[in-house]
């Protein structure tokens, strides 16, 4: 007999006889009757009783019934424990029915977490003034005494961390409603699926997740009892004007031992939407145990000659062009932020974990990102966050329009020249302002989004914000060379997607450093191992959209990435030759000239080619020295091959310098 066989009759009894059972002890009798044979230890029975008692007391009939349709006592326990801790006034269980979904959106508006805009399908949400980005320093792993995740990750003693976060969550939902939602990361009922439960007191969070994730209520009904589940508990804490005011006591605590993430006193989606970066941290651990990869990657199809489709994943740090790459004209998008990769039938296949986009809106203009622009000006549902609103219309930085002189933004009423407490000018829209939309119905949506076995990956791209070192595009010599000199060596300037100063060059291996949840050396080892023996392993490339000249001007236009993608497609299909340089294969001028003309109608000059693809030896060697030092000084269990490949690359660069000088034109390597 399964413990559920006890729960279910009890649950039915509870739902049918709600008024009487709590007083006449019917549930106790039912349990005892089912436990006649003594199958359950008294402690299990007591726990069950506690859970049922809390749920019965806190949920009304309809929500109780919705919850009990999920016959999983761990789900019931999680909800009951959250109620016990956060003490909400009411509980709402979302069954994913139309009426429940629309209740969530309406309540987000009624509570002032969102405001309707002139377009009836659009709303705007504002996060608190100091809660505008991911808070890396207050995001910690809860680590048992006997374990360590290495120097690179923020961690604290598990028990102390749990005590702290639970103290902050205690009573945090007074006068609020606790929302319970069920989702599935990856296509439902597929080898990639990860079921997730989200509890939150923010209807904005619950509404955003509706646009961003695959619904999971029906899936949970069929889930085996012992299925691995990710659990998320969020409370925005005390609110004034619908924003969290105790932001100085905010925190995200990842209890990987229990697959649970707690988030408190914050609303910004990157800290609160459990299924996004909070679940990614749990997924990286799961992937490590099960030999697959959970990555901060877009997933898209490049359409090459003869309507051929080649799928690429791309790992770029936040705010470095992932969304705009996956939305380039001519390509089709599967996802823009998080991908799971698995080996299935000797092929590496990938899925988008999400089904929507939480994209940076800054610089989205009709000219630079026409597809996104059109979606944001259509009747498709969207939530705008931390933009400027004037007359019910959202505006953002560099949107190609004239910015109104006043309006409402994350600082309240905004007017030109408004300054913050430090006398700093408040920009009309935050640099990290966002839009949240569903992928479904996008004109450029790829038909692979919900394929249970995902799509085959032809290429993996790494890219960061790098003003002076890497060329715009290059291909690695091998899987290991790509993993080490591109993925594990990635650096990028910080952006407004995280709190703190922007524009500082930081070590960002695999663009996943913010989310890596296992010791970095093990994570690299996994990558090496993952592709090494797969017959058709993807090719690995590195791109750099952010190369600048001495005057600080970008050397490439935003749309040039279309050409780099087309070249990568040709390389995968062995349809373009390349020049071997000390750091990788780069394009021939003649191929780029043709691709610029065909795809952008632009003349690409030889002079531009030589400047952009020059091999900058001093910068490249300085980078190797920096990276080697980081691994030597602060990472344990680094695979030996990392040092070997870095040394070999440095040697090739030094030999080239001896022959050609510091800055070497690509044609020298022909
Ligand atoms: C995101 C991020 O929002 O990485 O995707 O910050
Ligand atoms: Mn991201």
Coordinates of N, CA, C and O in Angstrom, one line a residue, residues 278 306 338 367 602 625:
X278 N 16.3 30.5 -10.8 CA 16.3 29.8 -9.6 C 16.3 28.3 -9.9 O 17.1 27.5 -9.4
X306 N 19.0 26.4 -49.7 CA 18.0 25.3 -50.0 C 17.1 25.0 -48.8 O 16.8 23.9 -48.6
X338 N 17.2 29.8 -21.8 CA 17.7 28.6 -21.1 C 17.4 27.3 -21.9 O 16.2 27.1 -22.3
X367 N 13.9 49.5 -36.4 CA 15.0 49.3 -37.3 C 15.9 48.1 -36.9 O 16.2 47.2 -37.6
X602 N 24.5 44.7 -48.2 CA 25.6 45.7 -47.8 C 26.9 45.3 -48.5 O 27.2 44.2 -48.7
X625 N 46.5 34.7 -19.8 CA 47.2 34.9 -18.5 C 46.1 35.1 -17.4 O 46.2 34.4 -16.3

